mmCIF file of C-alpha atoms in Angstrom:
data_model
loop_
_atom_site.group_PDB
_atom_site.id
_atom_site.type_symbol
_atom_site.label_atom_id
_atom_site.label_comp_id
_atom_site.label_asym_id
_atom_site.label_seq_id
_atom_site.Cartn_x
_atom_site.Cartn_y
_atom_site.Cartn_z
ATOM 1 C CA MET E 1114 39.725 -53.095 16.925
ATOM 2 C CA PRO E 1115 36.472 -51.200 16.232
ATOM 3 C CA VAL E 1116 33.970 -51.246 19.064
ATOM 4 C CA LEU E 1117 30.264 -51.602 18.341
ATOM 5 C CA GLN E 1118 28.014 -49.725 20.739
ATOM 6 C CA MET E 1119 24.564 -48.205 20.987
ATOM 7 C CA ASN E 1120 24.181 -44.443 21.129
ATOM 8 C CA GLU E 1121 21.952 -44.063 24.174
ATOM 9 C CA ASP E 1122 21.728 -40.272 23.893
ATOM 10 C CA ARG E 1123 19.438 -40.315 20.882
ATOM 11 C CA PRO E 1124 16.564 -42.528 19.823
ATOM 12 C CA GLY E 1125 17.113 -44.906 16.976
ATOM 13 C CA ILE E 1126 15.744 -47.899 15.217
ATOM 14 C CA ALA E 1127 15.582 -51.014 17.311
ATOM 15 C CA GLY E 1128 18.594 -53.224 16.746
ATOM 16 C CA ARG E 1129 20.644 -50.489 15.113
ATOM 17 C CA ILE E 1130 24.297 -50.308 16.116
ATOM 18 C CA GLU E 1131 26.845 -47.696 15.252
ATOM 19 C CA GLU E 1132 30.562 -48.074 14.780
ATOM 20 C CA THR E 1133 32.900 -45.583 16.423
ATOM 21 C CA GLU E 1134 36.591 -45.210 16.841
ATOM 22 C CA PRO E 1135 38.078 -45.953 20.273
ATOM 23 C CA GLY E 1136 37.882 -42.913 22.528
ATOM 24 C CA LEU E 1137 35.618 -40.994 20.160
ATOM 25 C CA THR E 1138 31.891 -40.311 20.295
ATOM 26 C CA PRO E 1139 29.759 -39.762 17.249
ATOM 27 C CA ASP E 1140 28.987 -36.155 16.250
ATOM 28 C CA PRO E 1141 25.529 -35.013 17.176
ATOM 29 C CA SER E 1142 23.138 -34.433 14.328
ATOM 30 C CA PRO E 1143 21.694 -30.986 13.788
ATOM 31 C CA SER E 1144 18.283 -32.050 15.044
ATOM 32 C CA TYR E 1145 16.205 -35.113 15.748
ATOM 33 C CA ARG E 1146 12.672 -35.772 16.916
ATOM 34 C CA ASP E 1147 11.545 -37.066 20.264
ATOM 35 C CA GLY E 1148 7.811 -37.367 19.978
ATOM 36 C CA ASP E 1149 6.520 -33.875 19.153
ATOM 37 C CA VAL E 1150 9.659 -32.072 20.385
ATOM 38 C CA ILE E 1151 12.390 -30.987 17.971
ATOM 39 C CA HIS E 1152 15.839 -31.035 19.567
ATOM 40 C CA THR E 1153 18.463 -28.809 17.970
ATOM 41 C CA ALA E 1154 22.098 -28.922 18.919
ATOM 42 C CA PRO E 1155 23.370 -25.464 19.997
ATOM 43 C CA GLU E 1156 26.100 -25.379 17.384
ATOM 44 C CA PHE E 1157 23.523 -25.942 14.647
ATOM 45 C CA ALA E 1158 20.978 -23.435 15.959
ATOM 46 C CA LEU E 1159 20.144 -20.427 13.840
ATOM 47 C CA ALA E 1160 19.453 -17.999 16.676
ATOM 48 C CA ASP E 1161 19.662 -17.663 20.451
ATOM 49 C CA ALA E 1162 15.989 -18.517 20.717
ATOM 50 C CA ASP E 1163 16.652 -21.847 18.999
ATOM 51 C CA VAL E 1164 19.446 -22.622 21.473
ATOM 52 C CA LEU E 1165 17.213 -21.887 24.454
ATOM 53 C CA ALA E 1166 14.370 -23.875 22.936
ATOM 54 C CA ALA E 1167 16.708 -26.771 22.237
ATOM 55 C CA GLU E 1168 18.124 -26.732 25.771
ATOM 56 C CA LYS E 1169 14.645 -26.685 27.296
ATOM 57 C CA GLY E 1170 13.242 -29.208 24.859
ATOM 58 C CA ASP E 1171 10.531 -26.820 23.656
ATOM 59 C CA VAL E 1172 8.747 -27.068 20.353
ATOM 60 C CA ILE E 1173 10.164 -24.619 17.786
ATOM 61 C CA ALA E 1174 7.104 -23.244 16.050
ATOM 62 C CA GLY E 1175 7.357 -22.127 12.442
ATOM 63 C CA THR E 1176 6.043 -18.853 11.077
ATOM 64 C CA SER E 1177 4.537 -17.760 7.794
ATOM 65 C CA LEU E 1178 5.972 -15.119 5.497
ATOM 66 C CA TRP E 1179 3.100 -12.718 6.152
ATOM 67 C CA ARG E 1180 3.300 -13.081 9.943
ATOM 68 C CA ASP E 1181 7.049 -12.594 9.841
ATOM 69 C CA ALA E 1182 6.615 -9.528 7.599
ATOM 70 C CA TRP E 1183 4.004 -8.098 9.983
ATOM 71 C CA ARG E 1184 6.399 -8.422 12.928
ATOM 72 C CA ARG E 1185 9.153 -6.675 10.982
ATOM 73 C CA LEU E 1186 6.737 -3.951 9.951
ATOM 74 C CA LEU E 1187 5.791 -3.261 13.569
ATOM 75 C CA LYS E 1188 9.474 -2.779 14.405
ATOM 76 C CA ASN E 1189 9.711 0.052 11.859
ATOM 77 C CA ARG E 1190 8.670 3.151 13.812
ATOM 78 C CA LEU E 1191 8.179 5.366 10.775
ATOM 79 C CA ALA E 1192 5.987 2.740 9.111
ATOM 80 C CA VAL E 1193 3.891 2.352 12.257
ATOM 81 C CA PHE E 1194 3.588 6.138 12.515
ATOM 82 C CA GLY E 1195 2.475 6.340 8.889
ATOM 83 C CA MET E 1196 -0.043 3.531 9.354
ATOM 84 C CA ILE E 1197 -1.576 5.229 12.418
ATOM 85 C CA VAL E 1198 -1.760 8.651 10.753
ATOM 86 C CA VAL E 1199 -3.322 7.264 7.570
ATOM 87 C CA GLY E 1200 -5.836 5.308 9.655
ATOM 88 C CA ILE E 1201 -6.816 8.374 11.704
ATOM 89 C CA ILE E 1202 -7.180 10.601 8.619
ATOM 90 C CA ALA E 1203 -9.179 7.941 6.759
ATOM 91 C CA VAL E 1204 -11.586 7.392 9.685
ATOM 92 C CA ALA E 1205 -11.948 11.153 10.272
ATOM 93 C CA SER E 1206 -12.619 11.777 6.581
ATOM 94 C CA LEU E 1207 -15.180 8.986 6.429
ATOM 95 C CA PHE E 1208 -17.196 9.834 9.554
ATOM 96 C CA GLY E 1209 -16.165 13.441 10.272
ATOM 97 C CA PRO E 1210 -18.697 15.260 8.039
ATOM 98 C CA PHE E 1211 -21.544 13.210 9.520
ATOM 99 C CA VAL E 1212 -20.411 13.943 13.094
ATOM 100 C CA ILE E 1213 -20.054 17.672 12.347
ATOM 101 C CA LYS E 1214 -23.548 17.755 10.865
ATOM 102 C CA GLN E 1215 -25.012 16.065 13.934
ATOM 103 C CA LEU E 1216 -23.213 18.382 16.364
ATOM 104 C CA THR E 1217 -23.438 21.746 14.604
ATOM 105 C CA GLY E 1218 -25.809 21.251 11.687
ATOM 106 C CA LEU E 1219 -23.089 22.357 9.256
ATOM 107 C CA THR E 1220 -22.387 20.510 6.008
ATOM 108 C CA PRO E 1221 -19.396 20.929 3.669
ATOM 109 C CA ASP E 1222 -21.464 22.874 1.120
ATOM 110 C CA TYR E 1223 -23.617 24.865 3.566
ATOM 111 C CA ILE E 1224 -23.589 28.592 2.788
ATOM 112 C CA PRO E 1225 -25.042 30.828 5.527
ATOM 113 C CA THR E 1226 -28.124 32.860 4.674
ATOM 114 C CA ASP E 1227 -26.907 35.791 6.764
ATOM 115 C CA VAL E 1228 -25.006 38.194 4.536
ATOM 116 C CA ALA E 1229 -22.745 39.157 7.458
ATOM 117 C CA LEU E 1230 -21.443 35.558 7.582
ATOM 118 C CA LEU E 1231 -20.517 35.393 3.891
ATOM 119 C CA ARG E 1232 -16.858 36.040 4.595
ATOM 120 C CA SER E 1233 -13.779 34.160 5.734
ATOM 121 C CA ILE E 1234 -13.576 33.857 9.513
ATOM 122 C CA PRO E 1235 -10.268 32.930 11.248
ATOM 123 C CA PRO E 1236 -9.956 29.594 13.078
ATOM 124 C CA LEU E 1237 -11.557 29.286 16.538
ATOM 125 C CA THR E 1238 -13.216 32.672 16.101
ATOM 126 C CA ALA E 1239 -16.868 33.677 16.158
ATOM 127 C CA PRO E 1240 -18.278 36.228 13.699
ATOM 128 C CA ASP E 1241 -18.104 38.891 16.408
ATOM 129 C CA GLY E 1242 -14.399 38.215 17.048
ATOM 130 C CA SER E 1243 -14.761 36.205 20.281
ATOM 131 C CA PHE E 1244 -13.422 32.695 20.870
ATOM 132 C CA SER E 1245 -15.579 29.883 19.510
ATOM 133 C CA TRP E 1246 -15.249 26.155 18.741
ATOM 134 C CA THR E 1247 -17.819 26.327 15.931
ATOM 135 C CA HIS E 1248 -15.200 26.645 13.179
ATOM 136 C CA PRO E 1249 -11.882 25.098 14.379
ATOM 137 C CA MET E 1250 -10.293 25.713 10.959
ATOM 138 C CA GLY E 1251 -12.218 28.863 10.113
ATOM 139 C CA THR E 1252 -14.393 29.366 7.058
ATOM 140 C CA ASP E 1253 -13.818 30.077 3.375
ATOM 141 C CA ASN E 1254 -14.882 33.123 1.374
ATOM 142 C CA GLN E 1255 -18.495 31.963 1.232
ATOM 143 C CA GLY E 1256 -18.725 31.207 4.946
ATOM 144 C CA ARG E 1257 -18.539 27.418 4.603
ATOM 145 C CA ASP E 1258 -16.928 25.478 7.453
ATOM 146 C CA LEU E 1259 -13.364 24.668 6.425
ATOM 147 C CA LEU E 1260 -13.029 21.609 8.691
ATOM 148 C CA ALA E 1261 -16.038 19.941 7.074
ATOM 149 C CA ARG E 1262 -14.675 20.759 3.618
ATOM 150 C CA VAL E 1263 -11.197 19.415 4.472
ATOM 151 C CA LEU E 1264 -12.752 16.150 5.675
ATOM 152 C CA GLN E 1265 -14.883 15.944 2.538
ATOM 153 C CA GLY E 1266 -11.741 16.648 0.511
ATOM 154 C CA GLY E 1267 -10.096 13.736 2.302
ATOM 155 C CA GLN E 1268 -12.912 11.452 1.154
ATOM 156 C CA ILE E 1269 -12.524 12.496 -2.470
ATOM 157 C CA SER E 1270 -8.694 12.512 -2.507
ATOM 158 C CA LEU E 1271 -8.340 9.133 -0.775
ATOM 159 C CA MET E 1272 -11.069 7.658 -2.966
ATOM 160 C CA VAL E 1273 -9.386 8.913 -6.130
ATOM 161 C CA GLY E 1274 -6.017 7.571 -4.964
ATOM 162 C CA ILE E 1275 -7.322 4.142 -3.940
ATOM 163 C CA ILE E 1276 -9.707 3.478 -6.838
ATOM 164 C CA ALA E 1277 -7.312 4.761 -9.491
ATOM 165 C CA THR E 1278 -4.599 2.554 -7.976
ATOM 166 C CA LEU E 1279 -6.939 -0.454 -8.093
ATOM 167 C CA VAL E 1280 -7.662 0.267 -11.750
ATOM 168 C CA SER E 1281 -3.942 0.473 -12.493
ATOM 169 C CA LEU E 1282 -3.360 -2.793 -10.583
ATOM 170 C CA LEU E 1283 -6.080 -4.586 -12.512
ATOM 171 C CA ILE E 1284 -4.622 -3.519 -15.846
ATOM 172 C CA GLY E 1285 -0.933 -3.698 -14.930
ATOM 173 C CA VAL E 1286 -1.012 -7.086 -13.196
ATOM 174 C CA SER E 1287 -3.051 -8.720 -15.953
ATOM 175 C CA TYR E 1288 -0.942 -7.204 -18.735
ATOM 176 C CA GLY E 1289 2.431 -7.883 -17.118
ATOM 177 C CA ALA E 1290 1.598 -11.427 -16.016
ATOM 178 C CA THR E 1291 0.287 -12.362 -19.465
ATOM 179 C CA SER E 1292 3.297 -10.869 -21.212
ATOM 180 C CA GLY E 1293 5.831 -12.525 -18.921
ATOM 181 C CA TYR E 1294 4.226 -15.964 -19.040
ATOM 182 C CA LEU E 1295 3.660 -16.149 -22.804
ATOM 183 C CA GLY E 1296 7.137 -14.799 -23.629
ATOM 184 C CA GLY E 1297 8.651 -14.799 -27.083
ATOM 185 C CA ARG E 1298 7.312 -12.486 -29.770
ATOM 186 C CA ILE E 1299 4.130 -11.760 -27.843
ATOM 187 C CA ASP E 1300 6.177 -10.557 -24.881
ATOM 188 C CA ASN E 1301 8.337 -8.373 -27.126
ATOM 189 C CA LEU E 1302 5.295 -6.840 -28.822
ATOM 190 C CA MET E 1303 3.481 -6.149 -25.540
ATOM 191 C CA MET E 1304 6.553 -4.562 -23.961
ATOM 192 C CA ARG E 1305 7.138 -2.360 -26.997
ATOM 193 C CA VAL E 1306 3.624 -1.023 -26.518
ATOM 194 C CA VAL E 1307 4.549 -0.192 -22.914
ATOM 195 C CA ASP E 1308 7.729 1.550 -24.087
ATOM 196 C CA VAL E 1309 5.753 3.683 -26.541
ATOM 197 C CA LEU E 1310 3.267 4.685 -23.853
ATOM 198 C CA TYR E 1311 6.148 5.455 -21.503
ATOM 199 C CA SER E 1312 7.494 7.962 -24.002
ATOM 200 C CA LEU E 1313 4.284 10.007 -23.789
ATOM 201 C CA PRO E 1314 3.982 12.608 -21.002
ATOM 202 C CA TYR E 1315 1.207 10.947 -19.037
ATOM 203 C CA ILE E 1316 -0.066 14.145 -17.413
ATOM 204 C CA ILE E 1317 -0.823 15.542 -20.887
ATOM 205 C CA VAL E 1318 -2.594 12.288 -21.777
ATOM 206 C CA VAL E 1319 -4.755 12.631 -18.654
ATOM 207 C CA ILE E 1320 -5.582 16.259 -19.462
ATOM 208 C CA VAL E 1321 -6.562 15.301 -23.025
ATOM 209 C CA LEU E 1322 -8.790 12.472 -21.752
ATOM 210 C CA LEU E 1323 -10.478 14.732 -19.199
ATOM 211 C CA SER E 1324 -10.968 17.442 -21.833
ATOM 212 C CA VAL E 1325 -12.431 15.149 -24.487
ATOM 213 C CA PHE E 1326 -14.687 13.169 -22.141
ATOM 214 C CA ARG E 1327 -15.502 16.025 -19.794
ATOM 215 C CA SER E 1328 -18.573 15.329 -17.669
ATOM 216 C CA GLN E 1329 -21.329 17.839 -16.948
ATOM 217 C CA THR E 1330 -21.726 16.694 -13.324
ATOM 218 C CA ALA E 1331 -19.266 16.798 -10.439
ATOM 219 C CA ARG E 1332 -19.639 13.091 -9.642
ATOM 220 C CA GLY E 1333 -19.196 12.160 -13.289
ATOM 221 C CA GLN E 1334 -15.958 14.150 -13.334
ATOM 222 C CA VAL E 1335 -14.704 12.174 -10.328
ATOM 223 C CA ILE E 1336 -15.455 8.904 -12.129
ATOM 224 C CA LEU E 1337 -13.534 10.163 -15.146
ATOM 225 C CA LEU E 1338 -10.610 10.916 -12.825
ATOM 226 C CA PHE E 1339 -10.663 7.305 -11.613
ATOM 227 C CA ILE E 1340 -10.500 5.973 -15.162
ATOM 228 C CA ALA E 1341 -8.037 8.523 -16.573
ATOM 229 C CA LEU E 1342 -5.513 8.269 -13.735
ATOM 230 C CA GLY E 1343 -5.788 4.496 -13.510
ATOM 231 C CA SER E 1344 -5.385 4.037 -17.256
ATOM 232 C CA VAL E 1345 -1.955 5.733 -17.288
ATOM 233 C CA SER E 1346 -0.593 4.477 -13.946
ATOM 234 C CA TRP E 1347 -0.316 0.787 -14.819
ATOM 235 C CA LEU E 1348 2.863 0.860 -16.924
ATOM 236 C CA THR E 1349 5.372 0.482 -14.087
ATOM 237 C CA MET E 1350 3.199 -2.155 -12.421
ATOM 238 C CA ALA E 1351 3.170 -4.167 -15.661
ATOM 239 C CA ARG E 1352 6.973 -4.152 -15.786
ATOM 240 C CA ILE E 1353 7.278 -5.160 -12.135
ATOM 241 C CA VAL E 1354 4.842 -8.066 -12.480
ATOM 242 C CA ARG E 1355 6.443 -9.209 -15.754
ATOM 243 C CA GLY E 1356 9.837 -9.437 -14.066
ATOM 244 C CA GLN E 1357 8.365 -11.486 -11.210
ATOM 245 C CA VAL E 1358 6.557 -13.816 -13.621
ATOM 246 C CA LEU E 1359 9.727 -14.427 -15.651
ATOM 247 C CA SER E 1360 11.415 -15.717 -12.495
ATOM 248 C CA LEU E 1361 8.425 -17.868 -11.478
ATOM 249 C CA LYS E 1362 7.129 -19.440 -14.689
ATOM 250 C CA ASN E 1363 9.815 -22.170 -14.725
ATOM 251 C CA GLN E 1364 9.377 -23.121 -11.075
ATOM 252 C CA GLU E 1365 8.325 -26.645 -10.171
ATOM 253 C CA PHE E 1366 4.763 -25.790 -9.146
ATOM 254 C CA VAL E 1367 4.138 -24.105 -12.517
ATOM 255 C CA LEU E 1368 5.628 -27.021 -14.446
ATOM 256 C CA ALA E 1369 3.488 -29.422 -12.423
ATOM 257 C CA ALA E 1370 0.325 -27.424 -13.149
ATOM 258 C CA ARG E 1371 1.218 -27.325 -16.842
ATOM 259 C CA ALA E 1372 1.870 -31.063 -16.903
ATOM 260 C CA THR E 1373 -1.520 -31.836 -15.361
ATOM 261 C CA GLY E 1374 -3.314 -29.908 -18.097
ATOM 262 C CA VAL E 1375 -4.228 -26.711 -16.235
ATOM 263 C CA SER E 1376 -5.271 -23.942 -18.629
ATOM 264 C CA THR E 1377 -2.983 -20.976 -19.261
ATOM 265 C CA PRO E 1378 -5.284 -18.326 -17.701
ATOM 266 C CA ARG E 1379 -5.679 -20.479 -14.584
ATOM 267 C CA ILE E 1380 -1.923 -20.948 -14.285
ATOM 268 C CA ILE E 1381 -1.338 -17.204 -14.624
ATOM 269 C CA PHE E 1382 -4.015 -15.910 -12.259
ATOM 270 C CA ARG E 1383 -4.343 -18.834 -9.845
ATOM 271 C CA HIS E 1384 -0.763 -20.032 -9.425
ATOM 272 C CA ILE E 1385 1.635 -17.275 -10.518
ATOM 273 C CA VAL E 1386 -0.053 -13.946 -9.692
ATOM 274 C CA PRO E 1387 -0.601 -14.786 -5.975
ATOM 275 C CA ASN E 1388 3.153 -15.282 -5.647
ATOM 276 C CA THR E 1389 3.781 -11.727 -6.871
ATOM 277 C CA LEU E 1390 1.618 -10.074 -4.196
ATOM 278 C CA GLY E 1391 4.594 -8.826 -2.170
ATOM 279 C CA PRO E 1392 5.980 -6.383 -4.766
ATOM 280 C CA VAL E 1393 2.432 -5.564 -5.921
ATOM 281 C CA ILE E 1394 1.332 -4.473 -2.437
ATOM 282 C CA VAL E 1395 4.474 -2.405 -1.939
ATOM 283 C CA TYR E 1396 4.109 -0.605 -5.251
ATOM 284 C CA ALA E 1397 0.390 -0.042 -4.648
ATOM 285 C CA THR E 1398 1.083 1.798 -1.374
ATOM 286 C CA LEU E 1399 3.574 3.994 -3.235
ATOM 287 C CA THR E 1400 1.175 4.589 -6.142
ATOM 288 C CA ILE E 1401 -1.632 5.983 -3.977
ATOM 289 C CA PRO E 1402 0.268 9.152 -2.927
ATOM 290 C CA THR E 1403 1.482 9.645 -6.504
ATOM 291 C CA VAL E 1404 -2.081 9.510 -7.827
ATOM 292 C CA MET E 1405 -3.303 11.834 -5.066
ATOM 293 C CA LEU E 1406 -0.585 14.351 -5.931
ATOM 294 C CA THR E 1407 -1.506 14.131 -9.621
ATOM 295 C CA GLU E 1408 -5.166 14.720 -8.778
ATOM 296 C CA ALA E 1409 -4.204 17.779 -6.719
ATOM 297 C CA PHE E 1410 -2.226 19.127 -9.675
ATOM 298 C CA LEU E 1411 -5.141 18.522 -12.057
ATOM 299 C CA SER E 1412 -7.522 20.247 -9.644
ATOM 300 C CA PHE E 1413 -5.099 23.152 -9.473
ATOM 301 C CA LEU E 1414 -5.315 23.424 -13.267
ATOM 302 C CA GLY E 1415 -9.114 23.146 -13.200
ATOM 303 C CA PHE E 1416 -9.374 19.614 -14.664
ATOM 304 C CA GLY E 1417 -9.940 17.792 -11.375
ATOM 305 C CA VAL E 1418 -12.792 17.713 -8.891
ATOM 306 C CA GLN E 1419 -15.490 20.272 -9.670
ATOM 307 C CA PRO E 1420 -17.765 22.184 -7.232
ATOM 308 C CA PRO E 1421 -19.757 21.541 -5.119
ATOM 309 C CA LEU E 1422 -17.443 18.617 -4.343
ATOM 310 C CA ALA E 1423 -13.988 19.398 -3.015
ATOM 311 C CA SER E 1424 -10.645 17.648 -2.784
ATOM 312 C CA TRP E 1425 -7.464 18.707 -1.051
ATOM 313 C CA GLY E 1426 -6.150 19.899 -4.397
ATOM 314 C CA SER E 1427 -9.187 22.066 -5.164
ATOM 315 C CA LEU E 1428 -9.169 23.481 -1.621
ATOM 316 C CA ALA E 1429 -5.493 24.364 -1.996
ATOM 317 C CA THR E 1430 -6.312 26.029 -5.315
ATOM 318 C CA ASP E 1431 -8.947 28.185 -3.651
ATOM 319 C CA GLY E 1432 -6.683 28.935 -0.702
ATOM 320 C CA ILE E 1433 -3.665 30.004 -2.725
ATOM 321 C CA GLN E 1434 -5.661 32.837 -4.254
ATOM 322 C CA ASN E 1435 -6.112 34.385 -0.798
ATOM 323 C CA VAL E 1436 -2.957 33.161 0.925
ATOM 324 C CA GLY E 1437 -1.815 36.688 1.720
ATOM 325 C CA ILE E 1438 -5.095 37.631 3.414
ATOM 326 C CA PHE E 1439 -6.580 34.350 4.674
ATOM 327 C CA PRO E 1440 -3.631 31.940 5.047
ATOM 328 C CA TRP E 1441 -5.670 29.322 6.920
ATOM 329 C CA GLN E 1442 -7.530 28.509 3.700
ATOM 330 C CA LEU E 1443 -4.286 27.077 2.289
ATOM 331 C CA VAL E 1444 -2.516 25.915 5.456
ATOM 332 C CA PHE E 1445 -5.071 23.386 6.719
ATOM 333 C CA PRO E 1446 -5.769 21.463 3.481
ATOM 334 C CA GLY E 1447 -2.102 21.701 2.480
ATOM 335 C CA VAL E 1448 -0.782 20.387 5.799
ATOM 336 C CA THR E 1449 -3.381 17.583 5.881
ATOM 337 C CA MET E 1450 -2.483 16.491 2.369
ATOM 338 C CA ALA E 1451 1.284 16.685 3.015
ATOM 339 C CA LEU E 1452 0.938 14.655 6.232
ATOM 340 C CA THR E 1453 -1.070 11.985 4.415
ATOM 341 C CA LEU E 1454 1.424 11.750 1.541
ATOM 342 C CA PHE E 1455 4.385 11.486 3.914
ATOM 343 C CA SER E 1456 2.626 8.816 5.970
ATOM 344 C CA LEU E 1457 1.758 6.750 2.891
ATOM 345 C CA ASN E 1458 5.379 6.908 1.722
ATOM 346 C CA PHE E 1459 6.627 5.856 5.169
ATOM 347 C CA LEU E 1460 4.172 2.944 5.133
ATOM 348 C CA GLY E 1461 5.215 1.937 1.615
ATOM 349 C CA ASP E 1462 8.912 1.964 2.533
ATOM 350 C CA GLY E 1463 8.171 -0.102 5.639
ATOM 351 C CA LEU E 1464 6.206 -2.669 3.643
ATOM 352 C CA ARG E 1465 9.024 -2.882 1.098
ATOM 353 C CA ASP E 1466 11.545 -3.677 3.836
ATOM 354 C CA ALA E 1467 9.172 -6.073 5.621
ATOM 355 C CA LEU E 1468 8.323 -8.088 2.506
ATOM 356 C CA ASP E 1469 11.890 -8.234 1.189
ATOM 357 C CA PRO E 1470 13.245 -11.748 1.904
ATOM 358 C CA GLN E 1471 16.787 -10.364 2.041
ATOM 359 C CA MET E 1472 15.791 -8.241 5.045
ATOM 360 C CA ARG E 1473 14.853 -11.295 7.092
ATOM 361 C CA LYS E 1474 17.051 -11.656 10.146
ATOM 362 C CA HIS E 1475 17.583 -15.201 11.407
#
C-alpha cells in the first residue's frame, strides 16, 4: 500500500505530501532554493566548481558574456602578448615625440644646421664615431632622428588604420543591417551592388580616388587616406552584419519591438545592431592591420603620406633606397610595423575565440 510521507530534506509548501513507493526515496531535483542559496545536486552540476559550491551551500554567481569573454581572452597568451605590445607601441607613438623633444630638443622634422651632420649616422653613435645615446636608431640622410620619425610614423599609421576602420564600420554596419532587416528585393539589390564593388580591384580604386582628389597639403592627404581606405573596406563588414541580422530579425525581442510600434530605424540600430557587436569587434581588429598594410603599400608607391609627415610605409620607402649602405633606415621602421601587425592579428584571433559561444567551456 502506498505510504504518504513528507520529504524533510528539501523545503516545500506547507501541507504538501508526496507519494513514494515502499523502500524508495524520491529523486533529488537538479536544484532548489533555500533563502538566497542555490543548492545543486552533484550529478546535475555543470562543473567541479558547481559541485563544490553545492556541497558548501555557496551562492553560484552568474557571469555576463563580456566578462566571460574577457577571462577567456586573458588565458590566450598570444592575445595577451599582442595586446601588451600594441598598447606599448601606441603609448610610445603618442607621447614619445614629446618626450624626445623635452629631453634632447629634437623633433621628427628637425634638420641640423651643421653641414657635417647632414648625413646618416649609425644607431647609438655620435657624429665623431664615439658611443652616444642621442640617436638610438641613428639618423636618416638629412640628419633627422630616426627614433622620433618612427614614433611619428606610428602616430600616422595607427591613426590611418583606426580611423579608416571606423569609417568602414560606419558604412558597413549601416548598409548590412539595413539590407538584412528589410530583405526581399531591396536586400537582393543592395547585395548585388556589393558584388559589383567586390569585382573591382580595390587598391586601384583607392589609387584613382587619391589621384583625382589629391590634396596640396600633407594633412589633407592623410584625411583623403582616411576616406579612400574606409570607403572600400566596408564590403566584407556589410556581408558579416547582414548574415547576423538575418539570424536575429525573427527573434522574440525584435517581434515584440515591432508589435509595440517601434520604428524600423530604431529596431535596426537600437535592438539588432548591438547584438552583432561580437563579430563586428573581431573583424575590426583584423581590419586595422590590413588597412595599415595598404597604407604602407600606397606610401611605397607615392600615393600615401607626404612629407614632412611620415608613416611606417613612407619611412620604409626611404630606407629601401639605401638598404645596402644604411640598413638601419629600413630595419627599424620595418620591424616596428611588422611587430605591430603581428600583435594586432594575435589580438584579433584571441578576440574571435573569446567571443565565440562555441568556445565556451562549462
